[in-house]
Short mmCIF file of C-alpha atoms in Angstrom, two decimals:
data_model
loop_
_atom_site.label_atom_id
_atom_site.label_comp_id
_atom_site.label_asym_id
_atom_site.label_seq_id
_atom_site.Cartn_x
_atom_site.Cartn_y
_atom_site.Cartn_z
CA UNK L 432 7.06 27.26 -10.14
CA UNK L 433 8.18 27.55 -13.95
CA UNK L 434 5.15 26.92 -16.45
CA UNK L 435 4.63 23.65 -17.04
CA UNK L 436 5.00 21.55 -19.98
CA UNK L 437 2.31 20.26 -22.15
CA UNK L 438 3.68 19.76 -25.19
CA UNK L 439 3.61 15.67 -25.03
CA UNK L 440 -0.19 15.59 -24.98
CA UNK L 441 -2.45 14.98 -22.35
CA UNK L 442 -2.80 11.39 -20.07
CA UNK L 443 -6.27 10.39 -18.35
CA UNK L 444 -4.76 8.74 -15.17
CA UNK L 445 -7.47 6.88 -13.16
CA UNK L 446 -6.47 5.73 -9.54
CA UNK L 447 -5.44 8.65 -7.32
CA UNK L 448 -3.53 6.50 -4.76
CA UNK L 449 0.16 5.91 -5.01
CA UNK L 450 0.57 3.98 -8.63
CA UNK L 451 -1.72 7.29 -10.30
CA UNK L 452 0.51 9.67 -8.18
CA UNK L 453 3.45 8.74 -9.55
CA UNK L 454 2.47 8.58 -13.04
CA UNK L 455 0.55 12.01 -12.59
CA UNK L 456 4.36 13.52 -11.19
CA UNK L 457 6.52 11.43 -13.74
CA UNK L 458 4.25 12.22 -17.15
CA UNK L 459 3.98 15.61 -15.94
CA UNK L 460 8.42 16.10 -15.65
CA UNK L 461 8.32 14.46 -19.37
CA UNK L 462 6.13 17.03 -20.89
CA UNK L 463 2.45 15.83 -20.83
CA UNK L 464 -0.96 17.59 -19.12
CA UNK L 465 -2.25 14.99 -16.36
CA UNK L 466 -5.69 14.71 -15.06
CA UNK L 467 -5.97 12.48 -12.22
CA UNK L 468 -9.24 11.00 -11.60
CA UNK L 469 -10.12 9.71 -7.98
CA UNK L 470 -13.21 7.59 -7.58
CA UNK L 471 -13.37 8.35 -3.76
CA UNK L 472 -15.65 11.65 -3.10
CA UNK L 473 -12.49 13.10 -0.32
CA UNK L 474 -8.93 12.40 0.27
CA UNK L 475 -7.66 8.80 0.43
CA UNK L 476 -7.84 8.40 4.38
CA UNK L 477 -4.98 6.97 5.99
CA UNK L 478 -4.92 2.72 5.29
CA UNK L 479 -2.84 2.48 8.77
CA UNK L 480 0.03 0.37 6.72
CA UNK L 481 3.91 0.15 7.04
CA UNK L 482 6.15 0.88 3.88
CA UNK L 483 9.57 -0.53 3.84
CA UNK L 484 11.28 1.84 1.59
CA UNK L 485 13.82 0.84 -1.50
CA UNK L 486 16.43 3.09 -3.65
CA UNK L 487 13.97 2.37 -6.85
CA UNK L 488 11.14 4.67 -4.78
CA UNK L 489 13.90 7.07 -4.02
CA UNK L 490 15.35 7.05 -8.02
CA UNK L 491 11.90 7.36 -9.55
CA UNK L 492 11.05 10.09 -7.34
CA UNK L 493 14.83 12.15 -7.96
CA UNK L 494 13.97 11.61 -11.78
CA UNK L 495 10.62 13.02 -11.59
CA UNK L 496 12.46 16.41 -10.03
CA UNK L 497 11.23 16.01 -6.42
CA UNK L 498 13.09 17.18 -3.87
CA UNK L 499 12.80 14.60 -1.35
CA UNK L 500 12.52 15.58 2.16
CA UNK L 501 15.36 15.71 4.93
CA UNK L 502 14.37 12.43 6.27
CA UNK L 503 11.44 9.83 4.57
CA UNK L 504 10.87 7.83 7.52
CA UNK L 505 12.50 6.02 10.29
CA UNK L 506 15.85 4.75 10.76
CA UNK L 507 15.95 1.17 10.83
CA UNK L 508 19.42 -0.88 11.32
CA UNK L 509 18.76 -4.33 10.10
CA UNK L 510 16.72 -7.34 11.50
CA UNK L 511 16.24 -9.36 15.03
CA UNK L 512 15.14 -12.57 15.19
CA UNK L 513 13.27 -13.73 18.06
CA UNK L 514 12.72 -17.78 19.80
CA UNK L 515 9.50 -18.07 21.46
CA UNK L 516 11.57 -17.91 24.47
CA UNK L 517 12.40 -14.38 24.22
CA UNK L 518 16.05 -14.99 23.33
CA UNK L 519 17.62 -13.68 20.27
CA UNK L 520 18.15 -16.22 17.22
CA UNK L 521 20.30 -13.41 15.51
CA UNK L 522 20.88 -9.94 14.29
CA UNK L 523 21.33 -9.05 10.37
CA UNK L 524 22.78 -5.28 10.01
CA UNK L 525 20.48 -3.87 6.64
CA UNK L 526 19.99 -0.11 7.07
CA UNK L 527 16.62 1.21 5.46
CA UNK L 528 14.03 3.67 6.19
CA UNK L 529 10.60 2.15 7.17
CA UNK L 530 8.27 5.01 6.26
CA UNK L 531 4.05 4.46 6.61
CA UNK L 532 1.45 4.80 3.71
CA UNK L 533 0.03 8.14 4.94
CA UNK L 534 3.49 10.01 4.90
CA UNK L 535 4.46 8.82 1.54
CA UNK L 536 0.55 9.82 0.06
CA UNK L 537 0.54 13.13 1.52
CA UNK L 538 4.25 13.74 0.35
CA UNK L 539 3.16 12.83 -3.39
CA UNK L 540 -0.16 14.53 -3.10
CA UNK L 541 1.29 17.88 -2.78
CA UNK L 542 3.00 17.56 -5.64
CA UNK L 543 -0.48 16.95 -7.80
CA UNK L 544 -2.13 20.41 -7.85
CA UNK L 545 -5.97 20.55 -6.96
CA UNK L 546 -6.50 21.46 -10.58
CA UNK L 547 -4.80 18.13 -11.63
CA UNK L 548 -6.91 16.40 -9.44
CA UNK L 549 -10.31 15.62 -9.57
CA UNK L 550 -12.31 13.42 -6.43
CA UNK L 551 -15.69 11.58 -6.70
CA UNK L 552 -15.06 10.64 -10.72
CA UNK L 553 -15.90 6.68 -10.71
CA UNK L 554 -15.20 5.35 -14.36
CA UNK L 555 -18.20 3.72 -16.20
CA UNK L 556 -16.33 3.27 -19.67
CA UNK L 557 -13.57 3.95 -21.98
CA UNK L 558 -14.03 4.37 -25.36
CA UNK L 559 -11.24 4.91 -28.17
CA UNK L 560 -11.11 6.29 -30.94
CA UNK L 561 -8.81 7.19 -33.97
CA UNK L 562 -8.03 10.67 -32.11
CA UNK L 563 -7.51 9.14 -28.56
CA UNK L 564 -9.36 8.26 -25.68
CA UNK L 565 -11.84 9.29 -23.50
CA UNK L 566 -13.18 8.21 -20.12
CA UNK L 567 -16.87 7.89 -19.12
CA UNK L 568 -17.55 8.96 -15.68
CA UNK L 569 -20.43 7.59 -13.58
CA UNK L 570 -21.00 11.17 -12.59
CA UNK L 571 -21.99 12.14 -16.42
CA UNK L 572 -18.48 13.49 -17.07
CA UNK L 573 -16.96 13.24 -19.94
CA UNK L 574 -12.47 13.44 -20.37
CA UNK L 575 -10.70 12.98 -24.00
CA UNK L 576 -7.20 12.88 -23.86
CA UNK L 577 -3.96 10.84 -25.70
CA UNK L 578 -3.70 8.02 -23.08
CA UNK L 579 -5.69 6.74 -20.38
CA UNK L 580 -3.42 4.85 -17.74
CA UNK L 581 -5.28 2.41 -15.36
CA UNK L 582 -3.71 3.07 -12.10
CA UNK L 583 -6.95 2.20 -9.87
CA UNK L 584 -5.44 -0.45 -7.58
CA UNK L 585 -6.00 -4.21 -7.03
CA UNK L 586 -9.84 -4.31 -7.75
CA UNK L 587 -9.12 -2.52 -10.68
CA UNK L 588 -11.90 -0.79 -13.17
CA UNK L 589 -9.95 -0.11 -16.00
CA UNK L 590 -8.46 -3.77 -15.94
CA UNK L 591 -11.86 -4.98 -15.80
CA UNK L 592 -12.65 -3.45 -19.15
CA UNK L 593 -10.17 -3.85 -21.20
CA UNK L 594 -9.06 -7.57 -20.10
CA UNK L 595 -12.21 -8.90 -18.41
CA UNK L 596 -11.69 -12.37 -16.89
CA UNK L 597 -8.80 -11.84 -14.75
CA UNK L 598 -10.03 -12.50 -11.06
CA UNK L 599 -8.28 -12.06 -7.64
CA UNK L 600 -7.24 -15.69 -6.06
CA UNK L 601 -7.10 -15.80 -2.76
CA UNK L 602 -3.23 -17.22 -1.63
CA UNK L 603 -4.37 -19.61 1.17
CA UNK L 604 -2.69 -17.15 3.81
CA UNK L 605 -3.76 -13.69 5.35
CA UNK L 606 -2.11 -11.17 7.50
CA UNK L 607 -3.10 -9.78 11.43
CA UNK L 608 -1.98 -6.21 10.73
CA UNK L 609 -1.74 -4.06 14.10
CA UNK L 610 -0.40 -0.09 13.51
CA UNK L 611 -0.71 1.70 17.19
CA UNK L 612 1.32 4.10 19.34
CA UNK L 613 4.76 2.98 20.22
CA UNK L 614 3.87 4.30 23.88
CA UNK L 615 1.45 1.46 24.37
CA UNK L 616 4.57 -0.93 24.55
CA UNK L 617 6.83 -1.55 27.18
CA UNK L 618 10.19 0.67 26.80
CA UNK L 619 11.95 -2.32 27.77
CA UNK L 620 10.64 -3.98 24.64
CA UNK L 621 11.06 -1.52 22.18
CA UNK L 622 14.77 -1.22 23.26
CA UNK L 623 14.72 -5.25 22.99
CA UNK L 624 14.16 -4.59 19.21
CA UNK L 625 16.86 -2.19 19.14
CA UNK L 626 15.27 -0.08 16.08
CA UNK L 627 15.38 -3.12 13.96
CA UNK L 628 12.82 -4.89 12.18
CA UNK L 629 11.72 -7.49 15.04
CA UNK L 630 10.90 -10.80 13.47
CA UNK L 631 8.98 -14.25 14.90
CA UNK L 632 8.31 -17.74 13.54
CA UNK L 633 5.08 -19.67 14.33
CA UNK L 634 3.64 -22.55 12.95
CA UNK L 635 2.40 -21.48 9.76
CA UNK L 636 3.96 -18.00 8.89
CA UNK L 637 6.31 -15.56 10.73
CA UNK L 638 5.71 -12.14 12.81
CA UNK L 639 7.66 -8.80 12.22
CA UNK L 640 7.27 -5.44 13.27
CA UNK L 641 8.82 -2.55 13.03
CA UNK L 642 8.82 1.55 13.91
CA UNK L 643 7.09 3.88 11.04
CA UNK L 644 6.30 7.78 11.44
CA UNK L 645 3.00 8.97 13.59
CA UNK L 646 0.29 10.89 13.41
CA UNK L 647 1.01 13.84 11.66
CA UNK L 648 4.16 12.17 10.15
CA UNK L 649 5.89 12.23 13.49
CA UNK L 650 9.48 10.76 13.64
CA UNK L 651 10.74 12.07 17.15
CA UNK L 652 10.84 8.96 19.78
CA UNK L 653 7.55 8.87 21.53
CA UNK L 654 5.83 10.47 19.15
CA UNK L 655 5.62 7.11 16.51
CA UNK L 656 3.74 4.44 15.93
CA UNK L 657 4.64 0.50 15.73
CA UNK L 658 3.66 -1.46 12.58
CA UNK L 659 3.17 -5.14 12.80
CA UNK L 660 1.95 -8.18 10.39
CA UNK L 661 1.61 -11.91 11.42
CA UNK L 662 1.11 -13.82 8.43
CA UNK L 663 -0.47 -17.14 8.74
CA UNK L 664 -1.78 -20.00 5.98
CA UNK L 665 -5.58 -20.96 6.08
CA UNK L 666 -7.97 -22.34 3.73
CA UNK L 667 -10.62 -20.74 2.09
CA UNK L 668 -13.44 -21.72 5.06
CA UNK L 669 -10.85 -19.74 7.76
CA UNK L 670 -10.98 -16.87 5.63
CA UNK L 671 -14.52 -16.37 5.19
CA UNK L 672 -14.70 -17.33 9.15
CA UNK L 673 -12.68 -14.93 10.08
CA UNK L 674 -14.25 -12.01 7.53
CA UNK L 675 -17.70 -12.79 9.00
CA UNK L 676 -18.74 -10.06 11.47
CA UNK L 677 -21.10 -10.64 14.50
CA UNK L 678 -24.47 -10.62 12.64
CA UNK L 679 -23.19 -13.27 10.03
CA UNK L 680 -21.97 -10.39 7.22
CA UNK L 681 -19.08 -11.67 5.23
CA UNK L 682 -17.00 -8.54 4.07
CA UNK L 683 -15.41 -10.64 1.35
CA UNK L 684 -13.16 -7.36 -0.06
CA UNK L 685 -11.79 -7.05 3.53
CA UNK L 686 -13.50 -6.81 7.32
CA UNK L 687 -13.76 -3.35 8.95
CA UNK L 688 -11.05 -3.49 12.26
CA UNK L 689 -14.38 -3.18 14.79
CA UNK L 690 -16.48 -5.86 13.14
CA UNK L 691 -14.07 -8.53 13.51
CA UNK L 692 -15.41 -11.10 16.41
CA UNK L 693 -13.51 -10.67 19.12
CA UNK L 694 -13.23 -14.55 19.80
CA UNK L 695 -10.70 -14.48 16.67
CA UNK L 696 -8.46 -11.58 18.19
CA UNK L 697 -8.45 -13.74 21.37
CA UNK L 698 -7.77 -16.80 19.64
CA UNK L 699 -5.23 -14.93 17.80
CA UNK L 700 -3.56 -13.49 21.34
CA UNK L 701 -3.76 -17.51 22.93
CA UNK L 702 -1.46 -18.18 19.77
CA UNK L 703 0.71 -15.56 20.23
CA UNK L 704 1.31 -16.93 24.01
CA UNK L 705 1.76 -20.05 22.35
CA UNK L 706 4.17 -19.76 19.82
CA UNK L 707 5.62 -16.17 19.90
CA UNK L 708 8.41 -14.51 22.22
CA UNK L 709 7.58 -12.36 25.34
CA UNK L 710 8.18 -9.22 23.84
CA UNK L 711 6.26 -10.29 20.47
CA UNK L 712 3.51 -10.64 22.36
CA UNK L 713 3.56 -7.65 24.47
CA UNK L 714 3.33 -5.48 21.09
CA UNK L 715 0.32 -7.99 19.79
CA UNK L 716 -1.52 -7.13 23.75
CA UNK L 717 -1.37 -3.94 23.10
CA UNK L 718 -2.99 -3.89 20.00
CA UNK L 719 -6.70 -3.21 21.35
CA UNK L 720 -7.77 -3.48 17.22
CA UNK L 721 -6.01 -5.22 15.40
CA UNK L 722 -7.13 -5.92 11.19
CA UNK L 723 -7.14 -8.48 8.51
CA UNK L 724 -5.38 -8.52 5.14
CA UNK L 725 -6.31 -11.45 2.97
CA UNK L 726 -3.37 -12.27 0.52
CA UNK L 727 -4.70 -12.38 -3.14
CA UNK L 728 -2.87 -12.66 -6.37
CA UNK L 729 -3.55 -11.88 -9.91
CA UNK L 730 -1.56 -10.83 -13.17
CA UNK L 731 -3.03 -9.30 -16.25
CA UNK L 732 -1.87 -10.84 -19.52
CA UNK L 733 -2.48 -7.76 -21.27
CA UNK L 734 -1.23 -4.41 -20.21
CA UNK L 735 -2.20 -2.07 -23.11
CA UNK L 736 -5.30 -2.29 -25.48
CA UNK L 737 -5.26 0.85 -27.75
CA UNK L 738 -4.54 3.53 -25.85
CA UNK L 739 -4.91 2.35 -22.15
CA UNK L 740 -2.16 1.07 -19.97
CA UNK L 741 -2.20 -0.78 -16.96
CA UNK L 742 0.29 0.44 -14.16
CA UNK L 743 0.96 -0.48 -10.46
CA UNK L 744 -1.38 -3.56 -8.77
CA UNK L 745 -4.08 -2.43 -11.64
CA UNK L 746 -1.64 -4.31 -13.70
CA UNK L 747 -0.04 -7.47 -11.09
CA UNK L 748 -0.12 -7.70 -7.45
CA UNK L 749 2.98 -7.43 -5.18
CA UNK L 750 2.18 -9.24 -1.94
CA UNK L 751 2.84 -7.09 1.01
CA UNK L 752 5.44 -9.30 2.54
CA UNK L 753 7.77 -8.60 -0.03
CA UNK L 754 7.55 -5.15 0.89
CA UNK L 755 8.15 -3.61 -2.77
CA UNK L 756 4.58 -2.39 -3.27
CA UNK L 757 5.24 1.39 -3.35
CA UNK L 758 8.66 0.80 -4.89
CA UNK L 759 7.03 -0.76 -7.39
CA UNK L 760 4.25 1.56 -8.15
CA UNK L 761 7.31 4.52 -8.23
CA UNK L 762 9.27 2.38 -10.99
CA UNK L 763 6.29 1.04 -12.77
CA UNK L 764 5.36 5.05 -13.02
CA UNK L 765 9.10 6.32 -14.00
CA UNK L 766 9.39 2.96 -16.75
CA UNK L 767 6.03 4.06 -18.43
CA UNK L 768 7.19 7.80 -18.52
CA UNK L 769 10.25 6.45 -20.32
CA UNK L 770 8.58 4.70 -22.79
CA UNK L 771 6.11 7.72 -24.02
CA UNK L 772 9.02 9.91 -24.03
CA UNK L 773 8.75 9.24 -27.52
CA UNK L 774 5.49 9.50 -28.33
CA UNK L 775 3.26 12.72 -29.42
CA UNK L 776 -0.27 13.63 -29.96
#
């Protein structure tokens, strides 16, 4: 590896998940020292999540220098739609690799040395001044550098300081999210879907599923798991309903998969008999966990204040059935390295 560049300055980049990865990788290919600060004490685990993958993901990374690997995911040949009768609505060809959120971390993360990166550092505070910035740590530490990018996700701490009063608002819809082992669904149904993104209507949303890479980033056959989302509207009281656990807990910021009551994943299955095709519901059967994504929206008005910039879902949300988030996190990253190019100590 050839000595790296510092002469740019250095960047504070708080957020180690994908949005402060690929600031940390594009920064660093323009000439500045990165520091990324995580507020989570080990590695980001594994959020069990489907990425459909998009050429801007692919260009940010190729400008950054990364060689990409062989193959990012798997192959996926376009879309099936599916009646509740099992029969086939239509096909649409649209190759594109469906990838999952642990490959595409752990590809990035290699690329952000240990030195550059820095677990268990919560920020308390950022103060400015005339020479920079510097981040307040809850830990006691103490980082000065040129820029301080807010790349800390959705619930965002460095948007909270520096434009206080934006708030998440719930969308009036929420996801079932199922990720499990392709083996745990009929062979006959998987070759129903033909490698395509399987798709479903119901009263009140749509199902779709698709293949992504296994454990250990698996892409062989047999070896992958199955991503699937059923979106559905509801009102606020079905939300906090269905976040409520057992002993009358509601996780508000999102219900841990085994706390969920398990009349909701039956009432969820009866609906799925109900309104979804044969092979739909085979996949949604043999999901003995499945999880709940609330659908929340939010846009800061203000993306810099002095020296701090807002990147990635720190900055505006991207719902997840658009499928852009990590796409947009990549260009979000590769725009903001463009526009310091110019800029010095």
């Amino acid at each position: 590896m050839t000595k790296a560049d510092h002469s740019k300055g250095r960047v504070l980049i708080i957020g180690g998940s994908m949005a402060g990865l690929f600031a940390a990788i594009t920064l660093r290919s323009h000439g500045w020292r990165v520091d990324v600060y995580e507020r989570a004490n080990e590695e980001l685990a594994n959020r069990g999540a489907g990425i459909a993958t998009h050429n801007e993901l692919y260009e940010a990374l190729r400008e950054a220098g990364i060689e990409l690997r062989d193959e990012m995911g798997v192959r996926c040949y376009g879309r099936i739609m599916f009646d509740a009768d099992g029969s086939v609505l239509g096909t649409y060809d649209m190759p594109q690799i469906m990838t999952s959120w642990g490959l595409i971390y752990r590809f990035l993360r290699k690329q952000v040395s240990a030195a550059e990166y820095h677990n268990a550092h919560a920020l308390a505070d950022i103060e400015t001044s005339a020479d920079g910035v510097t981040a307040v740590f809850e830990n006691g530490a103490r980082e000065s550098g040129d820029w301080l990018i807010g790349a800390d996700g959705a619930r965002s701490t460095v948007r909270a300081i520096v434009a206080p009063g934006i708030l998440n608002e719930y969308c009036g819809y929420f996801g079932w999210r199922g990720l499990i082992d392709e083996k745990l669904i009929p062979p006959e149904v998987l070759e129903a879907f033909a490698q395509r993104m399987a798709l479903g209507m119901a009263p009140g949303g749509h199902w779709l599923g698709y293949l992504v890479a296994g454990p250990g980033d698996a892409l062989e056959a047999g070896r992958r798991w199955f991503n699937w989302g059923w979106y559905r509207t509801g009102d606020d009281a079905m939300l906090r309903e269905l976040l409520t656990d057992g002993s009358g807990r509601c996780h508000e910021h999102g219900i841990p998969h085994g706390l969920i009551r398990r009349e909701h994943v039956e009432r969820m299955r009866d609906e799925a008999r109900r309104y979804l095709a044969p092979q739909i519901q085979a996949v949604v059967n043999a999901t003995e966990w499945p999880f709940i994504q609330a659908m929340s929206d939010f846009g800061s008005e203000r993306l810099i204040k002095d020296r701090t910039i807002l990147i990635g879902d720190a900055a505006f949300t991207a719902r997840p059935h658009v499928g852009l988030g990590v796409s947009k996190a990549a260009e979000d990253a590769a725009t903001l390295a463009k526009a310091l190019a110019s800029q010095s100590r």
